[in-house]
Coordinates of C-alpha atoms in Angstrom, one line a residue:
M1 CA -17.1 14.2 -35.5
A2 CA -16.5 11.0 -33.6
A3 CA -13.1 9.4 -33.8
A4 CA -12.7 6.2 -35.7
A5 CA -13.9 3.2 -33.7
P6 CA -11.1 1.0 -32.4
Q7 CA -10.9 -2.7 -32.9
S8 CA -13.2 -4.6 -30.6
N9 CA -10.3 -6.3 -28.7
A10 CA -8.9 -2.9 -27.8
R11 CA -12.0 -1.7 -26.1
W12 CA -11.3 -3.6 -22.9
L13 CA -8.1 -4.1 -21.0
H14 CA -8.8 -7.6 -19.6
G15 CA -12.4 -8.2 -20.7
P16 CA -15.9 -6.8 -20.1
A17 CA -16.6 -8.5 -16.8
S18 CA -13.2 -7.9 -15.1
D19 CA -13.0 -4.3 -16.5
L20 CA -16.4 -3.3 -15.1
L21 CA -16.2 -5.2 -11.8
L22 CA -12.5 -4.5 -11.0
G23 CA -11.5 -1.5 -13.2
A24 CA -14.7 0.5 -12.8
G25 CA -15.0 -0.5 -9.2
L26 CA -18.5 -2.0 -9.4
V27 CA -17.3 -4.9 -7.2
Y28 CA -17.9 -2.5 -4.3
L29 CA -21.6 -2.1 -5.0
P30 CA -22.7 -5.7 -3.9
L31 CA -20.4 -5.3 -0.9
L32 CA -22.1 -2.1 0.1
F33 CA -25.5 -3.7 -0.4
L34 CA -24.5 -6.5 1.9
L35 CA -23.3 -4.1 4.5
V36 CA -26.6 -2.2 4.4
L37 CA -28.7 -5.4 4.7
A38 CA -26.5 -7.4 7.1
G39 CA -23.7 -5.2 8.4
P40 CA -23.5 -6.8 11.9
T41 CA -23.4 -10.3 10.4
V42 CA -20.7 -9.3 8.0
Q43 CA -18.6 -7.8 10.8
T44 CA -19.1 -11.0 12.8
W45 CA -17.8 -13.1 10.0
I46 CA -15.1 -10.6 8.9
P47 CA -14.2 -8.6 12.0
F48 CA -12.1 -5.4 11.7
G49 CA -9.3 -7.2 13.4
I50 CA -8.6 -9.6 10.5
M51 CA -8.8 -6.8 7.9
P52 CA -4.9 -6.6 7.8
I53 CA -5.0 -10.0 6.0
L54 CA -7.3 -8.6 3.3
A55 CA -5.1 -5.5 3.1
L56 CA -2.2 -7.9 2.5
L57 CA -4.0 -9.3 -0.5
F58 CA -5.2 -6.0 -2.1
S59 CA -3.6 -2.9 -0.6
T60 CA -0.1 -4.1 0.0
P61 CA 0.4 -5.3 -3.6
H62 CA -0.9 -2.0 -5.0
L63 CA 1.9 -0.2 -3.1
G64 CA 4.4 -2.8 -4.4
A65 CA 3.2 -2.4 -8.0
T66 CA 4.2 1.3 -7.9
L67 CA 7.6 0.4 -6.4
L68 CA 8.2 -2.1 -9.2
R69 CA 7.2 0.4 -11.8
V70 CA 9.7 3.0 -10.5
Y71 CA 12.6 1.0 -9.1
E72 CA 12.8 -2.3 -10.9
R73 CA 14.3 -1.0 -14.2
G74 CA 17.3 1.2 -14.4
E75 CA 15.7 3.5 -17.1
D76 CA 12.7 4.1 -14.9
R77 CA 14.9 4.9 -11.8
S78 CA 16.7 7.5 -13.9
R79 CA 13.5 8.9 -15.5
Y80 CA 11.8 9.4 -12.1
R81 CA 15.0 10.1 -10.2
Y82 CA 13.6 13.1 -8.3
F83 CA 10.7 11.2 -6.9
A84 CA 12.6 7.9 -6.6
I85 CA 15.5 9.3 -4.6
H86 CA 15.1 12.9 -3.4
A87 CA 11.4 12.8 -2.4
T88 CA 11.9 9.4 -0.9
I89 CA 14.7 10.6 1.3
F90 CA 12.7 13.6 2.5
I91 CA 9.7 11.4 3.4
A92 CA 11.9 8.9 5.2
L93 CA 13.5 11.6 7.3
A94 CA 10.1 13.1 8.1
F95 CA 8.9 9.7 9.1
L96 CA 11.8 9.1 11.4
L97 CA 11.4 12.5 13.0
G98 CA 7.7 11.9 13.4
L99 CA 8.4 8.8 15.5
Y100 CA 10.1 11.0 18.1
V101 CA 8.2 14.3 17.7
P102 CA 4.5 13.6 17.8
I103 CA 3.4 16.9 16.2
V104 CA 5.5 16.0 13.1
G105 CA 3.9 12.6 12.9
S106 CA 0.5 14.2 13.3
V107 CA 1.2 16.5 10.4
M108 CA 2.2 13.6 8.2
V109 CA -0.9 11.6 9.2
T110 CA -3.1 14.6 8.5
I111 CA -1.5 15.0 5.0
Y112 CA -2.0 11.4 4.3
L113 CA -5.7 11.3 5.3
T114 CA -6.2 14.5 3.3
V115 CA -4.6 13.1 0.1
V116 CA -6.3 9.7 0.3
P117 CA -9.6 10.9 -1.3
W118 CA -7.6 12.9 -3.8
H119 CA -5.6 9.9 -4.8
F120 CA -8.7 7.7 -5.2
T121 CA -10.4 10.5 -7.1
G122 CA -7.5 11.0 -9.5
Q123 CA -7.4 7.3 -10.3
N124 CA -11.1 7.1 -11.0
Y125 CA -10.8 10.2 -13.3
G126 CA -7.9 8.6 -15.2
I127 CA -9.8 5.3 -15.6
T128 CA -12.9 7.2 -16.9
L129 CA -10.7 8.7 -19.7
I130 CA -9.2 5.4 -20.5
F131 CA -12.6 3.8 -21.0
L132 CA -13.7 6.7 -23.2
R133 CA -10.6 7.0 -25.3
R134 CA -10.1 3.3 -25.9
R135 CA -13.6 3.4 -27.5
G136 CA -12.6 6.2 -29.8
V137 CA -14.8 8.7 -28.0
E138 CA -13.6 12.3 -28.7
V139 CA -13.1 14.1 -25.5
D140 CA -12.5 17.7 -26.3
R141 CA -10.8 20.1 -23.9
L142 CA -14.1 21.6 -22.5
T143 CA -15.6 18.2 -22.0
K144 CA -12.5 16.9 -20.3
R145 CA -12.6 19.9 -17.9
L146 CA -16.2 19.3 -17.1
I147 CA -15.5 15.6 -16.2
Y148 CA -12.5 16.8 -14.1
T149 CA -14.7 19.3 -12.4
S150 CA -17.3 16.7 -11.5
F151 CA -14.6 14.5 -9.9
I152 CA -12.9 17.4 -8.1
S153 CA -16.2 18.5 -6.6
T154 CA -16.7 15.0 -5.0
Y155 CA -13.2 15.3 -3.5
L156 CA -13.9 18.7 -2.1
M157 CA -17.1 17.2 -0.5
A158 CA -14.9 14.6 1.2
L159 CA -12.5 17.2 2.3
L160 CA -15.2 19.2 3.9
A161 CA -16.5 16.2 5.8
L162 CA -12.9 15.3 6.8
H163 CA -12.0 18.7 8.1
G164 CA -15.3 19.7 9.8
R165 CA -15.5 20.8 13.3
A166 CA -16.4 17.2 14.2
P167 CA -13.9 15.6 11.8
S168 CA -14.6 12.2 10.3
A169 CA -11.0 11.1 10.2
D170 CA -12.1 7.5 10.6
Y171 CA -13.5 7.5 7.0
A172 CA -10.0 6.5 5.9
P173 CA -8.0 3.3 5.7
L174 CA -6.2 3.9 9.0
Q175 CA -7.4 4.8 12.5
V176 CA -5.9 7.7 14.4
A177 CA -7.8 7.3 17.7
G178 CA -5.8 5.4 20.4
T179 CA -2.4 6.4 19.0
V180 CA 0.2 9.1 20.0
Y181 CA -0.9 11.1 17.0
R182 CA -3.9 13.2 16.2
F183 CA -5.7 14.4 13.1
L184 CA -5.1 18.2 12.7
G185 CA -8.4 19.1 11.2
L186 CA -9.3 22.6 10.0
G187 CA -12.5 22.7 12.1
I188 CA -14.8 24.0 9.4
P189 CA -18.1 25.1 11.1
P190 CA -21.2 23.1 10.3
Q191 CA -23.0 26.1 8.7
I192 CA -20.2 26.6 6.2
Q193 CA -20.0 22.9 5.6
L194 CA -23.7 22.7 4.7
V195 CA -23.6 25.7 2.3
A196 CA -20.5 24.3 0.7
F197 CA -22.0 20.9 0.3
V198 CA -25.0 22.3 -1.5
L199 CA -22.9 24.4 -3.8
L200 CA -20.6 21.5 -4.6
A201 CA -23.5 19.2 -5.3
I202 CA -24.9 21.7 -7.8
V203 CA -21.5 22.0 -9.4
F204 CA -21.1 18.2 -9.5
S205 CA -24.5 17.7 -11.1
A206 CA -24.2 20.5 -13.6
A207 CA -20.7 19.5 -14.7
L208 CA -21.6 15.9 -15.0
L209 CA -24.9 16.5 -16.9
T210 CA -23.2 18.9 -19.3
A211 CA -20.3 16.5 -20.0
W212 CA -22.8 13.6 -20.5
L213 CA -24.9 15.6 -23.0
R214 CA -21.8 16.7 -25.0
L215 CA -20.4 13.1 -25.1
R216 CA -23.8 11.7 -26.0
Q217 CA -23.7 13.8 -29.2
K218 CA -20.5 12.1 -30.2
A219 CA -20.8 8.5 -29.1
P220 CA -23.4 5.8 -28.7
L221 CA -24.6 4.9 -25.2
R222 CA -22.7 1.6 -25.0
D223 CA -19.4 3.6 -25.4
L224 CA -20.2 5.9 -22.5
L225 CA -21.5 3.3 -20.0
P226 CA -18.1 2.0 -18.8
G227 CA -16.9 5.5 -18.0
G228 CA -20.3 6.2 -16.4
A229 CA -19.8 3.2 -14.1
V230 CA -16.6 4.7 -12.8
V231 CA -18.5 8.0 -12.0
L232 CA -21.1 5.9 -10.2
T233 CA -18.3 4.3 -8.1
Q234 CA -16.8 7.7 -7.2
S235 CA -20.2 8.9 -6.2
V236 CA -20.9 5.9 -4.0
W237 CA -17.5 6.3 -2.3
Y238 CA -17.8 10.0 -1.5
V239 CA -21.1 11.6 -2.4
L240 CA -23.5 8.9 -1.0
P241 CA -22.0 8.9 2.6
I242 CA -22.4 12.7 2.8
L243 CA -26.0 12.6 1.5
V244 CA -26.9 9.9 4.0
A245 CA -25.3 12.0 6.8
L246 CA -27.3 15.1 5.7
L247 CA -30.6 13.6 4.9
L248 CA -31.1 10.7 7.3
P249 CA -31.2 11.5 11.0
H250 CA -30.2 7.9 11.9
R251 CA -27.6 6.9 9.4
L252 CA -27.7 3.6 7.6
G253 CA -25.4 1.0 9.1
P254 CA -22.3 1.3 7.0
F255 CA -22.4 5.1 7.0
A256 CA -22.8 5.4 10.8
A257 CA -19.8 7.1 12.4
S258 CA -19.1 3.9 14.4
N259 CA -18.7 2.0 11.1
H260 CA -16.7 4.6 9.1
A261 CA -13.3 2.9 9.5
Y262 CA -14.8 -0.6 8.6
T263 CA -16.7 0.7 5.6
F264 CA -13.8 2.6 4.2
M265 CA -11.5 -0.4 4.5
W266 CA -13.7 -2.0 1.8
V267 CA -13.4 1.2 -0.3
S268 CA -9.6 1.0 0.1
F269 CA -9.6 -2.6 -1.0
A270 CA -11.7 -1.7 -4.1
H271 CA -9.2 1.0 -4.9
G272 CA -6.3 -1.4 -4.6
I273 CA -8.0 -3.9 -6.9
Q274 CA -8.5 -1.1 -9.5
Y275 CA -4.8 -0.3 -9.3
L276 CA -3.7 -3.9 -9.7
W277 CA -6.2 -4.2 -12.7
I278 CA -4.3 -1.4 -14.4
T279 CA -0.8 -2.4 -13.4
T280 CA -1.1 -6.1 -14.3
Y281 CA -2.2 -5.1 -17.8
Y282 CA 0.7 -2.6 -18.1
A283 CA 3.2 -5.2 -16.9
R284 CA 2.0 -7.6 -19.7
R285 CA 2.6 -4.9 -22.3
Q286 CA 6.1 -3.9 -21.1
K287 CA 9.3 -5.2 -22.6
P288 CA 10.1 -7.8 -21.3
P289 CA 6.5 -8.6 -20.3
T290 CA 5.7 -10.1 -16.9
A291 CA 3.0 -12.7 -16.5
Q292 CA 0.2 -11.8 -14.2
P293 CA 0.8 -14.3 -11.3
R294 CA 4.5 -13.5 -11.2
F295 CA 3.8 -9.7 -11.2
L296 CA 1.3 -10.0 -8.4
G297 CA 3.7 -12.1 -6.3
K298 CA 6.5 -9.6 -6.8
A299 CA 4.1 -6.7 -6.1
L300 CA 3.1 -8.4 -2.8
L301 CA 6.6 -8.9 -1.6
A302 CA 7.8 -5.5 -2.8
G303 CA 4.9 -3.8 -1.0
A304 CA 5.4 -5.9 2.1
A305 CA 9.1 -5.4 2.2
I306 CA 8.8 -1.8 3.3
Y307 CA 6.9 -2.9 6.4
G308 CA 9.0 -6.0 7.3
F309 CA 12.3 -5.1 8.9
P310 CA 11.3 -1.5 9.9
I311 CA 8.6 -2.8 12.1
L312 CA 11.1 -5.0 13.9
V313 CA 13.9 -2.5 14.1
L314 CA 11.7 0.5 15.2
A315 CA 9.6 -1.4 17.8
P316 CA 9.7 -0.2 21.4
N317 CA 11.8 -3.3 22.5
A318 CA 14.4 -2.4 19.8
L319 CA 15.4 1.1 18.6
G320 CA 12.0 2.8 18.7
E321 CA 9.6 4.3 21.2
V322 CA 6.2 4.2 19.6
P323 CA 4.3 0.9 20.0
Y324 CA 3.0 -0.9 16.9
Y325 CA -0.7 -0.3 17.7
G326 CA 0.0 3.0 19.4
G327 CA 1.2 4.7 16.2
L328 CA 4.1 2.9 14.6
F329 CA 2.0 1.1 12.1
L330 CA 0.0 4.3 11.5
M331 CA 3.2 6.3 10.8
I332 CA 4.8 3.6 8.5
S333 CA 1.6 3.3 6.5
G334 CA 1.0 7.0 6.4
A335 CA 4.6 7.7 5.1
L336 CA 4.5 4.9 2.6
N337 CA 1.1 6.0 1.2
V338 CA 2.2 9.6 0.9
H339 CA 5.3 8.3 -1.0
H340 CA 3.0 6.1 -3.1
V341 CA 0.8 9.1 -4.0
L342 CA 3.8 11.1 -5.0
L343 CA 5.2 8.3 -7.2
D344 CA 1.8 7.6 -8.7
S345 CA 1.3 11.2 -9.7
A346 CA 4.6 11.1 -11.6
I347 CA 4.3 7.7 -13.4
W348 CA 0.7 7.6 -14.6
K349 CA 0.3 10.5 -16.9
L350 CA -1.9 9.8 -19.9
R351 CA -0.2 12.5 -21.9
D352 CA 3.0 10.5 -21.6
G353 CA 3.4 8.8 -25.0
R354 CA 4.5 5.4 -23.6
I355 CA 1.7 5.3 -21.0
A356 CA -0.9 6.4 -23.7
D357 CA 0.3 3.8 -26.1
I358 CA -0.2 1.0 -23.6
L359 CA -3.3 2.1 -21.7
I360 CA -5.2 4.0 -24.4
R361 CA -4.0 2.7 -27.8
A362 CA -3.6 -0.9 -26.6
R363 CA -0.1 -1.2 -28.0
S364 CA 2.8 -2.9 -26.5
E365 CA 6.0 -1.1 -25.4
D366 CA 8.7 -0.5 -28.0
A367 CA 10.4 -3.8 -28.6
T368 CA 13.9 -2.3 -28.0
P369 CA 15.5 -4.6 -25.5
V370 CA 16.0 -3.2 -22.0
A371 CA 19.6 -3.5 -20.9
P372 CA 19.9 -5.7 -17.8
S373 CA 20.8 -4.1 -14.6
S374 CA 24.6 -4.1 -13.9
G375 CA 24.1 -3.5 -10.2
R376 CA 24.6 -6.1 -7.5
R377 CA 21.8 -8.6 -6.9
W378 CA 21.9 -8.6 -3.1
P379 CA 19.6 -5.5 -2.7
R380 CA 16.9 -7.5 -4.4
G381 CA 17.5 -10.4 -2.1
V382 CA 17.1 -8.1 0.9
V383 CA 13.9 -6.7 -0.5
W384 CA 12.4 -10.1 -1.1
A385 CA 13.5 -11.3 2.4
S386 CA 12.0 -8.3 4.0
G387 CA 8.8 -8.9 2.1
V388 CA 8.6 -12.5 3.3
V389 CA 9.2 -11.4 6.9
A390 CA 6.4 -8.8 6.6
V391 CA 3.9 -11.3 5.2
V392 CA 4.7 -13.8 8.0
L393 CA 4.5 -11.1 10.7
T394 CA 1.2 -9.8 9.3
L395 CA -0.4 -13.2 9.2
F396 CA 0.9 -14.3 12.6
G397 CA 0.4 -10.9 14.3
T398 CA -3.2 -10.5 13.0
F399 CA -4.1 -14.0 14.1
E400 CA -2.7 -13.5 17.6
Y401 CA -4.3 -10.1 18.1
E402 CA -7.8 -11.2 17.0
Y403 CA -7.8 -14.7 18.5
G404 CA -5.2 -14.4 21.3
F405 CA -6.4 -11.0 22.5
V406 CA -9.8 -9.8 21.4
R407 CA -11.6 -13.1 21.5
A408 CA -9.7 -14.4 24.5
A409 CA -10.5 -11.2 26.5
A410 CA -14.2 -11.5 25.6
R411 CA -14.3 -15.0 27.2
G412 CA -12.0 -14.1 30.1
D413 CA -9.2 -16.5 29.1
L414 CA -6.2 -15.1 31.1
E415 CA -3.9 -17.9 30.1
R416 CA -4.5 -17.3 26.4
L417 CA -4.0 -13.5 26.8
E418 CA -0.6 -14.1 28.5
V419 CA 0.5 -16.3 25.6
A420 CA -0.6 -13.7 23.1
G421 CA 1.2 -11.0 25.1
A422 CA 4.5 -12.9 24.9
R423 CA 4.1 -13.7 21.2
L424 CA 3.1 -10.2 20.2
S425 CA 5.9 -8.7 22.2
S426 CA 8.4 -11.1 20.5
I427 CA 7.5 -9.6 17.1
G428 CA 7.4 -6.0 18.2
R429 CA 3.7 -5.7 18.6
D430 CA 3.2 -5.5 22.3
D431 CA 0.0 -3.6 23.0
A432 CA -1.2 -1.4 25.9
N433 CA -4.8 -2.6 25.8
L434 CA -3.7 -6.2 25.9
R435 CA -1.5 -5.6 28.9
A436 CA -4.3 -3.7 30.7
S437 CA -6.7 -6.6 30.0
I438 CA -4.2 -9.0 31.5
G439 CA -3.7 -6.8 34.5
L440 CA -7.5 -6.6 35.1
M441 CA -7.9 -10.3 35.1
Q442 CA -4.9 -10.9 37.3
A443 CA -6.3 -8.4 39.8
E444 CA -9.7 -10.1 39.7
R445 CA -7.9 -13.3 40.6
G446 CA -6.2 -11.7 43.6
D447 CA -2.7 -11.4 42.1
A448 CA -2.2 -7.7 42.8
A449 CA 1.6 -7.7 42.3
R450 CA 1.5 -9.1 38.8
A451 CA -1.5 -7.0 38.0
M452 CA 0.4 -3.9 38.9
Q453 CA 3.3 -5.0 36.7
S454 CA 0.9 -5.5 33.8
F455 CA -0.7 -2.1 34.2
E456 CA 2.7 -0.4 34.5
R457 CA 3.8 -2.1 31.3
S458 CA 0.5 -0.9 29.6
L459 CA 1.4 2.7 30.7
E460 CA 4.9 2.3 29.3
L461 CA 3.5 1.4 25.9
F462 CA 0.7 4.0 25.8
P463 CA -0.8 5.9 28.8
T464 CA -4.5 5.5 29.1
V465 CA -7.1 6.7 31.6
Y466 CA -8.2 3.0 32.0
A467 CA -4.7 1.9 33.1
W468 CA -4.0 4.8 35.4
L469 CA -7.3 4.3 37.2
N470 CA -6.6 0.7 37.9
V471 CA -3.1 1.5 39.1
G472 CA -4.7 4.0 41.4
V473 CA -7.2 1.4 42.6
L474 CA -4.4 -1.1 43.3
R475 CA -2.4 1.5 45.2
E476 CA -5.4 2.6 47.2
S477 CA -6.3 -1.0 48.1
G478 CA -2.8 -1.5 49.3
G479 CA -3.0 1.6 51.6
D480 CA -1.0 4.0 49.4
V481 CA -3.6 6.7 49.1
E482 CA -1.1 9.4 48.1
G483 CA 0.1 7.1 45.3
A484 CA -3.5 6.5 44.3
L485 CA -4.2 10.2 44.1
A486 CA -1.1 10.7 41.9
A487 CA -2.4 8.0 39.5
Y488 CA -5.9 9.6 39.4
D489 CA -4.3 12.9 38.7
E490 CA -2.5 11.3 35.7
A491 CA -5.8 10.0 34.5
M492 CA -7.5 13.4 34.7
A493 CA -4.5 15.0 32.9
L494 CA -5.3 12.7 30.0
E495 CA -9.0 13.2 30.1
P496 CA -10.1 16.0 32.5
N497 CA -13.8 15.2 32.3
N498 CA -13.6 11.5 32.7
V499 CA -16.3 10.5 35.2
D500 CA -14.5 7.6 36.8
A501 CA -11.3 9.7 37.3
L502 CA -13.3 12.4 39.0
F503 CA -15.2 10.0 41.1
Y504 CA -12.2 7.9 42.2
S505 CA -10.1 11.0 42.9
G506 CA -13.0 12.5 44.9
R507 CA -13.3 9.4 47.0
A508 CA -9.6 9.2 47.7
H509 CA -9.6 12.9 48.8
L510 CA -12.4 12.0 51.1
V511 CA -10.3 9.3 52.6
Q512 CA -7.6 11.9 53.1
E513 CA -10.2 14.1 54.8
D514 CA -9.6 16.8 52.1
L515 CA -13.3 17.6 52.1
W516 CA -13.3 20.7 49.9
R517 CA -11.4 19.0 47.1
A518 CA -13.5 15.8 47.5
R519 CA -16.8 17.7 47.3
A520 CA -15.6 19.6 44.2
L521 CA -14.6 16.5 42.3
L522 CA -17.6 14.5 43.3
A523 CA -20.0 17.3 42.4
E524 CA -18.3 17.6 39.0
A525 CA -18.7 13.8 38.5
A526 CA -22.4 14.0 39.5
R527 CA -23.0 16.7 37.0
A528 CA -21.4 14.7 34.2
A529 CA -23.2 11.4 35.1
P530 CA -26.4 12.3 37.0
E531 CA -27.7 8.7 36.5
R532 CA -25.0 7.1 38.7
A533 CA -26.3 6.4 42.1
D534 CA -22.9 5.6 43.6
I535 CA -21.6 9.1 42.7
R536 CA -24.7 10.8 44.2
E537 CA -24.4 8.7 47.4
T538 CA -20.7 9.4 47.9
L539 CA -21.3 13.1 47.3
Q540 CA -24.0 13.2 50.0
L541 CA -21.6 11.4 52.3
A542 CA -18.9 14.0 51.6
W543 CA -21.3 16.8 52.5
K544 CA -22.3 15.1 55.7
S545 CA -18.8 14.1 56.6
K546 CA -16.7 16.0 59.1
G547 CA -13.6 14.1 58.4
S548 CA -14.3 10.5 59.4
S549 CA -12.5 8.7 56.7
D550 CA -13.3 5.3 58.1
M551 CA -16.8 5.6 56.5
V552 CA -15.4 5.4 53.0
V553 CA -14.9 2.1 51.2
H554 CA -12.0 1.7 48.8
P555 CA -13.2 1.7 45.1
G556 CA -13.2 -1.4 43.1
L557 CA -11.4 -2.1 39.8
V558 CA -12.5 -0.4 36.7
G559 CA -14.3 -3.4 35.2
R560 CA -14.0 -2.5 31.5
R561 CA -11.8 -4.4 29.2
P562 CA -10.6 -2.4 26.1

């Protein structure tokens, strides 16, 4: 027997359009459609480099909304004391240790990337139940378990893809490549992946169909469609990319491996919008209520606050060792999001009477006045100040990185690159790739001394094959062949099969008349890149040579800007 229908104004939180687009996540569908039809154009107009500004609008406030929910009122701090204090201290200590012990940081990053799809899935499951129960739809225990099973199966699909032998760690809001950390995937073999995908797809389809048929017996179609829209969103986020990867030999644009990070950033924004859709409604129903603009502003500053001063204090030119783009931002974001998931799991339980009254029964919180906090006001001032600092740093740093580095490097504007380097360094965001690009342009203009300084600074921030090779080239051009060989060895230690490292080292050994070593390195380079005529010609020269190093020409700079 169906439950009594609720009043029409209680069926929606904000209204039909906003609930379906924002709450159900349908706003992502036109975005995905646009990425399929005109992905390169979209990425030209909205490049990955300016995504931090969009994250500031959607993702940062969604973190801040949770912080306000837990820490703003004394009764909530007491109620969630274990998570608000003890778990927070543990995560903070793990974060600090991870900055100095890369394996600890890698574990935290792996945990974060693993719980991201779980967190998104849990939110979608909760929103589905809210839509159903606000419409008076009876969801018995078996039906609820079936709905839950359908959502869990999609999460397990994402987990399989994430932890495969060729992990897809880029299908997440943060990139691990190019940092001091690595994703510690389980390395699930493709054969097991495929069988598991098929089984999970069967479970997903069976559970969803059975739940739909049971609900259809109790409620009209119009009461089921909003919840169905959330299921559609969940499927598009996690099931569709896997199906495309399995069924299409050449993946559609947004689902190609090279576009994983870009596409998932939009998924992350849609999730953040969902979260703000819920929390703004809840804030209006709390006592005392908070108006939506004020709540969003506080959420933005609270979310940004935990980035502000830590980024400055823990930068390499201050107390830290890990550069901003080399892992500091990744670690801060990973730790904060793990903290967010823990808090979120504690504060949004629909079986909690207060939560259910507001989100399901459309009631306001008990009118009993909340006692004002008797604590000092200066901590809040520090929080808001840190938030303002973080907002300014994000806007300024994002602009400088995209326009002062990426676009200036593309047009060969050394002067603009040097300005960007100074500015980014002053806010704790000096970057290894930026310094290497400056070094390359300086060397191309004949300023070898300054170029060497730039490459050495790049290596201090984050060692790369690219920088070590160019250090070797500059040393070799200056007559220091032994120093060049040491640099090439460092490059091969980072990437043993790098063709340029093998080739340049082989040529340098040929200069040193170490023919056996030169031939071995050049032969390995030729096997790795048989299409390169310069490697083949140098290998032939090595086999013909009897030690006349004067026949060898010093290599040129590695002409690739990061």
